[in-house]
DNA sequence: CTTGCAGCTCCAGCGACTGGAGGTTGGATC
DNA sequence: GATCCAACCTCCAGTCGCTGGAGCTGCAAG
């Protein structure tokens, strides 16, 4: 791939402003091979072109959808192979959708239970705190949806 | 604090089975000061009592509700101060509830958008993959709930 | 006495960044 | 030309909540 001399290049800060991805994160994406290595100026500064911008927008949008960097890497690779059918991309997206649905169900259980617990709080002293005793005793719980500390919650606190 | 000789003590594996928290995680909680340091046997093995079990159940249940370890630590400390009002606990729980609600809204936007994108897939070749192009271009997105950053100036691909 | 599981400590890694230190470059102004 | 300062560079370490693995010791049963 050739970069014609009239193709405008810009430094990392500008790419950051254009895409809303932080400078640090851009360098990080390069370091893990998600974003192609940028050409450098004489003074060792990265120079980007519009195509970097497009790739980065793609990555950013995927991240907003909750795709992992590994999934994005996979999609980028699949996407560059024009001859292939897009059923693999479809699969990744469907997997992601199922995950999102499961998470919603779980969070709704959580919401109902938290609302119930909070509603029981009369603002009294500690020794009669309903929230604490509800949290201490699982048997009081009406909604089992949030049972099992699994992959969901603890990797997903953004 | 005295541990009467009739108070049954048990090793870490048993505590793990009783509470459903892994041995590794129990040791981890001790190391970060969330679980009180256990008495040791002659052979340097941890010995737990029922009160450790109760504390650990509380922690586990809180984790299932999505509270962070920091929040749990705070609640444990507040809870041990009998004289204090439980409004602080209430605040923590409400904060958590708001977070859960926000997450649900966001995820619902995500779900709708993913469904829309996936529905557009005709299973063709890569060069016409609707999923890829939808993910690449935020302007095609109907649901702004999952956006974090305003995209004013992405003026490439005029 | 041997087997074998349960326990111990310590270090490292996960994902997706972020913080901070400490040095260099580029463009504008004096 | 000198100076200034923001933007850039690299490198290491930390975040959160664990988990994996190495390599050791403790303990009860056969």
Short mmCIF file of C-alpha atoms (C1' of nucleotides) in Angstrom, two decimals:
data_model
loop_
_atom_site.label_atom_id
_atom_site.label_comp_id
_atom_site.label_asym_id
_atom_site.label_seq_id
_atom_site.Cartn_x
_atom_site.Cartn_y
_atom_site.Cartn_z
CA UNK A 1 0.00 0.00 0.00
CA UNK A 2 1.39 3.39 -1.04
CA UNK A 3 0.91 6.62 0.79
CA UNK A 4 0.80 9.34 -1.87
CA UNK A 5 2.64 12.50 -0.88
CA UNK A 6 -0.54 14.56 -1.04
CA UNK A 7 -2.25 12.39 1.57
CA UNK A 8 -2.51 14.53 4.68
CA UNK A 9 -0.83 13.22 7.80
CA UNK A 10 -1.46 14.38 11.32
CA UNK A 11 -0.05 13.77 14.79
CA UNK A 12 -1.54 11.58 17.49
CA UNK A 13 -3.30 14.38 19.36
CA UNK A 14 -5.35 15.24 16.31
CA UNK A 15 -6.28 11.60 15.77
CA UNK A 16 -7.32 11.50 19.40
CA UNK A 17 -9.55 14.55 19.04
CA UNK A 18 -11.07 13.26 15.81
CA UNK A 19 -11.97 9.86 17.23
CA UNK A 20 -12.52 10.55 20.89
CA UNK A 21 -9.95 7.89 21.77
CA UNK A 22 -7.27 9.03 24.19
CA UNK A 23 -3.66 9.41 23.09
CA UNK A 24 -2.64 6.80 25.63
CA UNK A 25 -5.18 4.33 24.33
CA UNK A 26 -4.13 4.89 20.72
CA UNK A 27 -0.54 4.07 21.60
CA UNK A 28 -1.80 1.07 23.55
CA UNK A 29 -3.77 -0.20 20.56
CA UNK A 30 -0.67 0.11 18.44
CA UNK A 31 1.40 -1.75 21.01
CA UNK A 32 -0.95 -4.73 20.99
CA UNK A 33 -1.14 -4.74 17.20
CA UNK A 34 -4.75 -3.63 16.87
CA UNK A 35 -3.91 -0.41 15.09
CA UNK A 36 -1.28 -0.53 12.31
CA UNK A 37 2.08 0.95 13.25
CA UNK A 38 2.22 4.59 12.22
CA UNK A 39 4.91 6.20 10.10
CA UNK A 40 7.24 8.40 12.16
CA UNK A 41 8.40 11.96 11.54
CA UNK A 42 12.08 12.91 11.67
CA UNK A 43 11.56 13.70 15.34
CA UNK A 44 10.14 10.24 16.07
CA UNK A 45 6.54 11.38 16.28
CA UNK A 46 3.73 9.24 14.92
CA UNK A 47 2.05 10.39 11.72
CA UNK A 48 -1.45 9.20 10.94
CA UNK A 49 -3.64 9.20 7.86
CA UNK A 50 -7.39 9.04 7.34
CA UNK A 51 -7.26 5.25 7.09
CA UNK A 52 -5.95 5.05 10.63
CA UNK A 53 -8.85 7.24 11.62
CA UNK A 54 -11.36 4.92 10.03
CA UNK A 55 -9.88 1.87 11.66
CA UNK A 56 -9.87 3.59 15.02
CA UNK A 57 -13.49 4.67 14.64
CA UNK A 58 -14.38 1.07 13.92
CA UNK A 59 -12.55 -0.07 17.03
CA UNK A 60 -14.12 2.61 19.15
CA UNK A 61 -17.61 1.84 17.98
CA UNK A 62 -17.08 -1.86 18.59
CA UNK A 63 -15.84 -1.08 22.10
CA UNK A 64 -19.00 0.92 22.72
CA UNK A 65 -20.92 -2.20 21.75
CA UNK A 66 -18.96 -4.08 24.34
CA UNK A 67 -16.90 -6.24 22.00
CA UNK A 68 -13.60 -7.30 23.52
CA UNK A 69 -10.35 -6.24 21.89
CA UNK A 70 -9.83 -9.89 20.96
CA UNK A 71 -13.18 -10.00 19.16
CA UNK A 72 -12.38 -6.74 17.41
CA UNK A 73 -9.02 -8.08 16.34
CA UNK A 74 -10.80 -11.12 14.92
CA UNK A 75 -13.32 -8.98 13.05
CA UNK A 76 -10.64 -6.74 11.63
CA UNK A 77 -8.79 -9.77 10.32
CA UNK A 78 -11.92 -11.41 8.94
CA UNK A 79 -12.96 -8.12 7.39
CA UNK A 80 -9.73 -7.78 5.49
CA UNK A 81 -10.34 -11.08 3.72
CA UNK A 82 -12.79 -9.96 1.04
CA UNK A 83 -13.45 -13.39 -0.38
CA UNK A 84 -14.82 -14.83 2.83
CA UNK A 85 -18.45 -14.92 3.76
CA UNK A 86 -19.46 -12.70 6.63
CA UNK A 87 -21.12 -15.48 8.62
CA UNK A 88 -18.25 -15.48 11.08
CA UNK A 89 -18.77 -11.80 11.80
CA UNK A 90 -22.44 -12.59 12.18
CA UNK A 91 -21.60 -15.26 14.74
CA UNK A 92 -19.46 -12.91 16.79
CA UNK A 93 -22.22 -10.31 16.77
CA UNK A 94 -24.86 -12.88 17.77
CA UNK A 95 -22.69 -14.14 20.60
CA UNK A 96 -22.37 -10.58 21.78
CA UNK A 97 -26.13 -10.06 21.56
CA UNK A 98 -26.82 -13.13 23.67
CA UNK A 99 -24.37 -11.87 26.25
CA UNK A 100 -26.09 -8.51 26.36
CA UNK A 101 -29.48 -10.16 26.82
CA UNK A 102 -28.22 -12.34 29.65
CA UNK A 103 -26.71 -9.32 31.33
CA UNK A 104 -29.98 -7.41 31.14
CA UNK A 105 -31.92 -10.26 32.77
CA UNK A 106 -29.38 -10.46 35.52
CA UNK A 107 -29.31 -6.75 36.14
CA UNK A 108 -33.11 -6.59 36.29
CA UNK A 109 -33.09 -9.19 39.06
CA UNK A 110 -30.48 -7.10 40.81
CA UNK A 111 -32.49 -3.94 40.42
CA UNK A 112 -35.66 -5.46 41.86
CA UNK A 113 -33.77 -6.90 44.79
CA UNK A 114 -31.89 -3.69 45.55
CA UNK A 115 -35.12 -1.71 45.41
CA UNK A 116 -36.74 -4.14 47.79
CA UNK A 117 -33.84 -3.98 50.21
CA UNK A 118 -33.61 -0.20 50.12
CA UNK A 119 -37.36 0.17 50.59
CA UNK A 120 -37.04 -1.80 53.83
CA UNK A 121 -34.65 0.77 55.29
CA UNK A 122 -36.29 2.90 57.94
CA UNK A 123 -33.23 5.03 58.57
CA UNK A 124 -32.81 3.70 62.09
CA UNK A 125 -29.69 2.71 63.98
CA UNK A 126 -27.13 0.21 62.81
CA UNK A 127 -28.26 -2.62 64.99
CA UNK A 128 -31.55 -2.78 63.11
CA UNK A 129 -30.31 -1.98 59.63
CA UNK A 130 -32.48 -3.93 57.21
CA UNK A 131 -30.08 -3.43 54.32
CA UNK A 132 -27.21 -5.00 56.19
CA UNK A 133 -29.23 -7.98 57.33
CA UNK A 134 -30.67 -8.50 53.85
CA UNK A 135 -27.20 -8.45 52.39
CA UNK A 136 -25.94 -10.83 55.02
CA UNK A 137 -28.58 -13.46 54.52
CA UNK A 138 -29.13 -14.86 51.07
CA UNK A 139 -32.24 -16.73 52.17
CA UNK A 140 -34.13 -13.46 52.32
CA UNK A 141 -33.50 -12.95 48.63
CA UNK A 142 -36.51 -13.14 46.33
CA UNK A 143 -34.68 -12.98 43.03
CA UNK A 144 -32.25 -15.76 42.23
CA UNK A 145 -31.19 -14.22 38.88
CA UNK A 146 -28.10 -12.66 40.33
CA UNK A 147 -26.79 -15.83 41.88
CA UNK A 148 -23.35 -17.12 41.04
CA UNK A 149 -20.50 -14.72 40.75
CA UNK A 150 -19.69 -15.35 37.12
CA UNK A 151 -17.91 -13.59 34.33
CA UNK A 152 -20.60 -10.93 34.04
CA UNK A 153 -20.29 -8.30 36.68
CA UNK A 154 -16.77 -8.19 37.81
CA UNK A 155 -15.20 -7.53 34.45
CA UNK A 156 -17.77 -5.02 33.50
CA UNK A 157 -17.43 -2.06 35.75
CA UNK A 158 -16.58 0.68 33.33
CA UNK B 1 -11.35 -11.21 71.93
CA UNK B 2 -11.42 -14.73 73.32
CA UNK B 3 -12.21 -17.87 71.38
CA UNK B 4 -13.77 -20.32 73.83
CA UNK B 5 -12.43 -23.84 73.48
CA UNK B 6 -15.87 -25.26 72.64
CA UNK B 7 -16.16 -23.00 69.58
CA UNK B 8 -15.62 -25.27 66.61
CA UNK B 9 -12.86 -24.30 64.22
CA UNK B 10 -12.42 -25.59 60.70
CA UNK B 11 -9.87 -25.29 57.89
CA UNK B 12 -10.09 -23.09 54.83
CA UNK B 13 -11.45 -25.78 52.50
CA UNK B 14 -14.47 -26.25 54.68
CA UNK B 15 -15.10 -22.51 54.83
CA UNK B 16 -14.84 -22.49 51.07
CA UNK B 17 -17.44 -25.25 50.71
CA UNK B 18 -19.75 -23.63 53.23
CA UNK B 19 -19.75 -20.26 51.52
CA UNK B 20 -19.09 -21.06 47.88
CA UNK B 21 -16.07 -18.75 47.86
CA UNK B 22 -12.88 -20.31 46.53
CA UNK B 23 -9.94 -21.01 48.79
CA UNK B 24 -7.83 -18.65 46.72
CA UNK B 25 -10.35 -15.88 47.05
CA UNK B 26 -10.66 -16.35 50.81
CA UNK B 27 -6.90 -15.97 51.19
CA UNK B 28 -7.07 -12.97 48.89
CA UNK B 29 -9.78 -11.33 51.03
CA UNK B 30 -7.61 -11.87 54.07
CA UNK B 31 -4.60 -10.37 52.33
CA UNK B 32 -6.47 -7.17 51.52
CA UNK B 33 -7.90 -6.95 55.00
CA UNK B 34 -11.52 -7.63 54.11
CA UNK B 35 -11.70 -10.83 56.13
CA UNK B 36 -10.14 -10.85 59.62
CA UNK B 37 -6.85 -12.71 59.89
CA UNK B 38 -7.49 -16.29 60.96
CA UNK B 39 -5.87 -18.07 63.88
CA UNK B 40 -3.27 -20.61 62.75
CA UNK B 41 -2.83 -24.23 63.76
CA UNK B 42 0.52 -25.63 64.88
CA UNK B 43 1.16 -26.52 61.26
CA UNK B 44 0.51 -22.95 60.08
CA UNK B 45 -2.93 -23.70 58.71
CA UNK B 46 -5.76 -21.20 59.00
CA UNK B 47 -8.53 -22.02 61.44
CA UNK B 48 -11.92 -20.40 60.98
CA UNK B 49 -15.00 -20.02 63.12
CA UNK B 50 -18.67 -19.46 62.32
CA UNK B 51 -18.22 -15.69 62.55
CA UNK B 52 -15.75 -15.80 59.66
CA UNK B 53 -18.38 -17.73 57.76
CA UNK B 54 -21.00 -15.06 58.38
CA UNK B 55 -18.70 -12.27 57.33
CA UNK B 56 -17.76 -14.16 54.19
CA UNK B 57 -21.42 -14.82 53.31
CA UNK B 58 -22.06 -11.12 53.63
CA UNK B 59 -19.16 -10.33 51.33
CA UNK B 60 -20.23 -12.92 48.80
CA UNK B 61 -23.78 -11.73 48.70
CA UNK B 62 -22.62 -8.14 48.27
CA UNK B 63 -20.38 -9.22 45.41
CA UNK B 64 -23.36 -10.89 43.77
CA UNK B 65 -25.11 -7.55 43.99
CA UNK B 66 -22.20 -5.98 42.18
CA UNK B 67 -20.79 -3.98 45.07
CA UNK B 68 -17.08 -3.37 44.76
CA UNK B 69 -14.74 -4.69 47.44
CA UNK B 70 -14.13 -1.09 48.45
CA UNK B 71 -17.84 -0.51 48.98
CA UNK B 72 -18.09 -3.74 50.93
CA UNK B 73 -15.18 -2.72 53.10
CA UNK B 74 -16.94 0.56 53.78
CA UNK B 75 -20.18 -1.20 54.69
CA UNK B 76 -18.44 -3.65 56.99
CA UNK B 77 -16.79 -0.76 58.81
CA UNK B 78 -19.99 1.25 59.03
CA UNK B 79 -21.88 -1.82 60.16
CA UNK B 80 -19.54 -2.42 63.08
CA UNK B 81 -20.29 1.03 64.44
CA UNK B 82 -23.61 0.38 66.15
CA UNK B 83 -24.23 3.96 67.15
CA UNK B 84 -24.24 5.32 63.66
CA UNK B 85 -27.36 5.73 61.55
CA UNK B 86 -27.65 3.43 58.60
CA UNK B 87 -28.20 6.27 56.14
CA UNK B 88 -24.66 5.83 54.87
CA UNK B 89 -25.33 2.20 54.03
CA UNK B 90 -28.52 3.36 52.37
CA UNK B 91 -26.53 5.82 50.28
CA UNK B 92 -24.11 3.16 49.09
CA UNK B 93 -27.00 0.89 48.14
CA UNK B 94 -28.78 3.70 46.30
CA UNK B 95 -25.63 4.57 44.40
CA UNK B 96 -25.36 0.96 43.37
CA UNK B 97 -29.01 0.90 42.30
CA UNK B 98 -28.54 3.96 40.12
CA UNK B 99 -25.54 2.32 38.52
CA UNK B 100 -27.54 -0.80 37.80
CA UNK B 101 -30.34 1.23 36.25
CA UNK B 102 -27.95 3.17 34.06
CA UNK B 103 -26.37 -0.07 32.91
CA UNK B 104 -29.73 -1.53 31.97
CA UNK B 105 -30.65 1.49 29.87
CA UNK B 106 -27.33 1.35 28.13
CA UNK B 107 -27.56 -2.36 27.50
CA UNK B 108 -31.06 -2.05 26.10
CA UNK B 109 -29.81 0.48 23.56
CA UNK B 110 -27.03 -1.91 22.74
CA UNK B 111 -29.41 -4.82 22.33
CA UNK B 112 -31.70 -2.94 19.95
CA UNK B 113 -28.77 -1.76 17.89
CA UNK B 114 -27.13 -5.17 17.72
CA UNK B 115 -30.42 -6.74 16.66
CA UNK B 116 -30.83 -4.14 13.95
CA UNK B 117 -27.30 -4.64 12.69
CA UNK B 118 -27.54 -8.42 12.70
CA UNK B 119 -30.91 -8.34 10.94
CA UNK B 120 -29.26 -6.39 8.11
CA UNK B 121 -26.81 -9.23 7.44
CA UNK B 122 -27.64 -11.11 4.27
CA UNK B 123 -24.82 -13.61 4.64
CA UNK B 124 -23.03 -12.30 1.57
CA UNK B 125 -19.37 -11.65 0.93
CA UNK B 126 -17.13 -9.49 3.05
CA UNK B 127 -17.12 -6.54 0.73
CA UNK B 128 -20.80 -6.01 1.36
CA UNK B 129 -20.95 -6.97 5.03
CA UNK B 130 -23.58 -4.80 6.64
CA UNK B 131 -22.42 -5.62 10.13
CA UNK B 132 -18.92 -4.38 9.45
CA UNK B 133 -20.07 -1.18 7.83
CA UNK B 134 -22.57 -0.52 10.59
CA UNK B 135 -19.87 -0.97 13.17
CA UNK B 136 -17.50 1.25 11.22
CA UNK B 137 -19.86 4.18 10.90
CA UNK B 138 -21.45 5.62 13.98
CA UNK B 139 -23.77 7.85 11.94
CA UNK B 140 -25.81 4.81 11.01
CA UNK B 141 -26.56 4.20 14.65
CA UNK B 142 -30.15 4.74 15.77
CA UNK B 143 -29.59 4.41 19.49
CA UNK B 144 -27.32 6.95 21.08
CA UNK B 145 -27.58 5.40 24.56
CA UNK B 146 -24.33 3.58 24.23
CA UNK B 147 -22.33 6.53 23.00
CA UNK B 148 -20.04 8.22 25.44
CA UNK B 149 -18.30 10.83 23.38
CA UNK B 150 -19.83 13.32 20.96
CA UNK B 151 -18.65 12.84 17.43
CA UNK B 152 -18.60 16.33 15.96
CA UNK B 153 -15.73 16.21 13.55
CA UNK B 154 -15.17 12.97 11.75
CA UNK B 155 -15.01 14.45 8.28
CA UNK B 156 -13.04 11.83 6.48
CA UNK B 157 -14.89 9.83 3.82
CA UNK B 158 -16.36 13.16 2.68
"C1'" DC C 1 5.69 -45.72 55.38
"C1'" DT C 2 3.69 -44.22 51.57
"C1'" DT C 3 0.16 -42.07 49.14
"C1'" DG C 4 -2.33 -38.20 48.05
"C1'" DC C 5 -5.13 -34.42 49.00
"C1'" DA C 6 -5.23 -30.16 51.46
"C1'" DG C 7 -2.83 -26.50 52.82
"C1'" DC C 8 1.03 -22.94 52.57
"C1'" DT C 9 3.80 -18.80 50.17
"C1'" DC C 10 5.20 -16.15 46.39
"C1'" DC C 11 5.20 -14.46 41.73
"C1'" DA C 12 2.81 -13.49 37.49
"C1'" DG C 13 -1.00 -12.75 34.48
"C1'" DC C 14 -5.71 -11.50 32.84
"C1'" DG C 15 -8.36 -7.09 30.22
"C1'" DA C 16 -8.27 -2.56 28.93
"C1'" DC C 17 -6.56 0.74 30.03
"C1'" DT C 18 -4.50 4.90 33.23
"C1'" DG C 19 -0.94 7.44 36.06
"C1'" DG C 20 3.37 9.30 36.54
"C1'" DA C 21 8.26 10.15 35.79
"C1'" DG C 22 11.41 12.09 32.99
"C1'" DG C 23 13.15 13.21 28.58
"C1'" DT C 24 12.53 15.23 23.42
"C1'" DT C 25 10.26 17.84 19.54
"C1'" DG C 26 7.79 21.50 17.14
"C1'" DG C 27 6.02 25.79 16.47
"C1'" DA C 28 5.30 30.35 18.15
"C1'" DT C 29 7.01 34.38 20.17
"C1'" DC C 30 10.67 37.58 21.94
"C1'" DG D 1 19.04 32.79 17.99
"C1'" DA D 2 16.93 31.99 22.44
"C1'" DT D 3 13.20 30.77 25.03
"C1'" DC D 4 8.85 28.94 26.11
"C1'" DC D 5 5.40 25.52 26.43
"C1'" DA D 6 2.34 22.19 24.82
"C1'" DA D 7 2.51 18.10 22.62
"C1'" DC D 8 5.07 14.29 21.92
"C1'" DC D 9 8.15 10.20 23.28
"C1'" DT D 10 9.39 5.76 26.25
"C1'" DC D 11 9.17 2.98 30.21
"C1'" DC D 12 7.46 1.19 34.49
"C1'" DA D 13 3.78 0.50 37.61
"C1'" DG D 14 -0.90 0.43 39.18
"C1'" DT D 15 -5.93 -0.44 38.73
"C1'" DC D 16 -9.84 -4.44 40.04
"C1'" DG D 17 -10.88 -9.00 41.53
"C1'" DC D 18 -9.35 -12.51 41.18
"C1'" DT D 19 -6.81 -16.96 38.93
"C1'" DG D 20 -2.80 -19.96 37.44
"C1'" DG D 21 1.24 -22.17 38.51
"C1'" DA D 22 5.48 -23.50 40.94
"C1'" DG D 23 7.24 -25.63 44.66
"C1'" DC D 24 6.91 -26.46 49.26
"C1'" DT D 25 4.76 -28.67 53.94
"C1'" DG D 26 0.81 -30.83 56.90
"C1'" DC D 27 -2.13 -34.43 57.88
"C1'" DA D 28 -5.03 -38.53 57.85
"C1'" DA D 29 -5.94 -43.12 55.78
"C1'" DG D 30 -4.37 -47.48 54.22
#
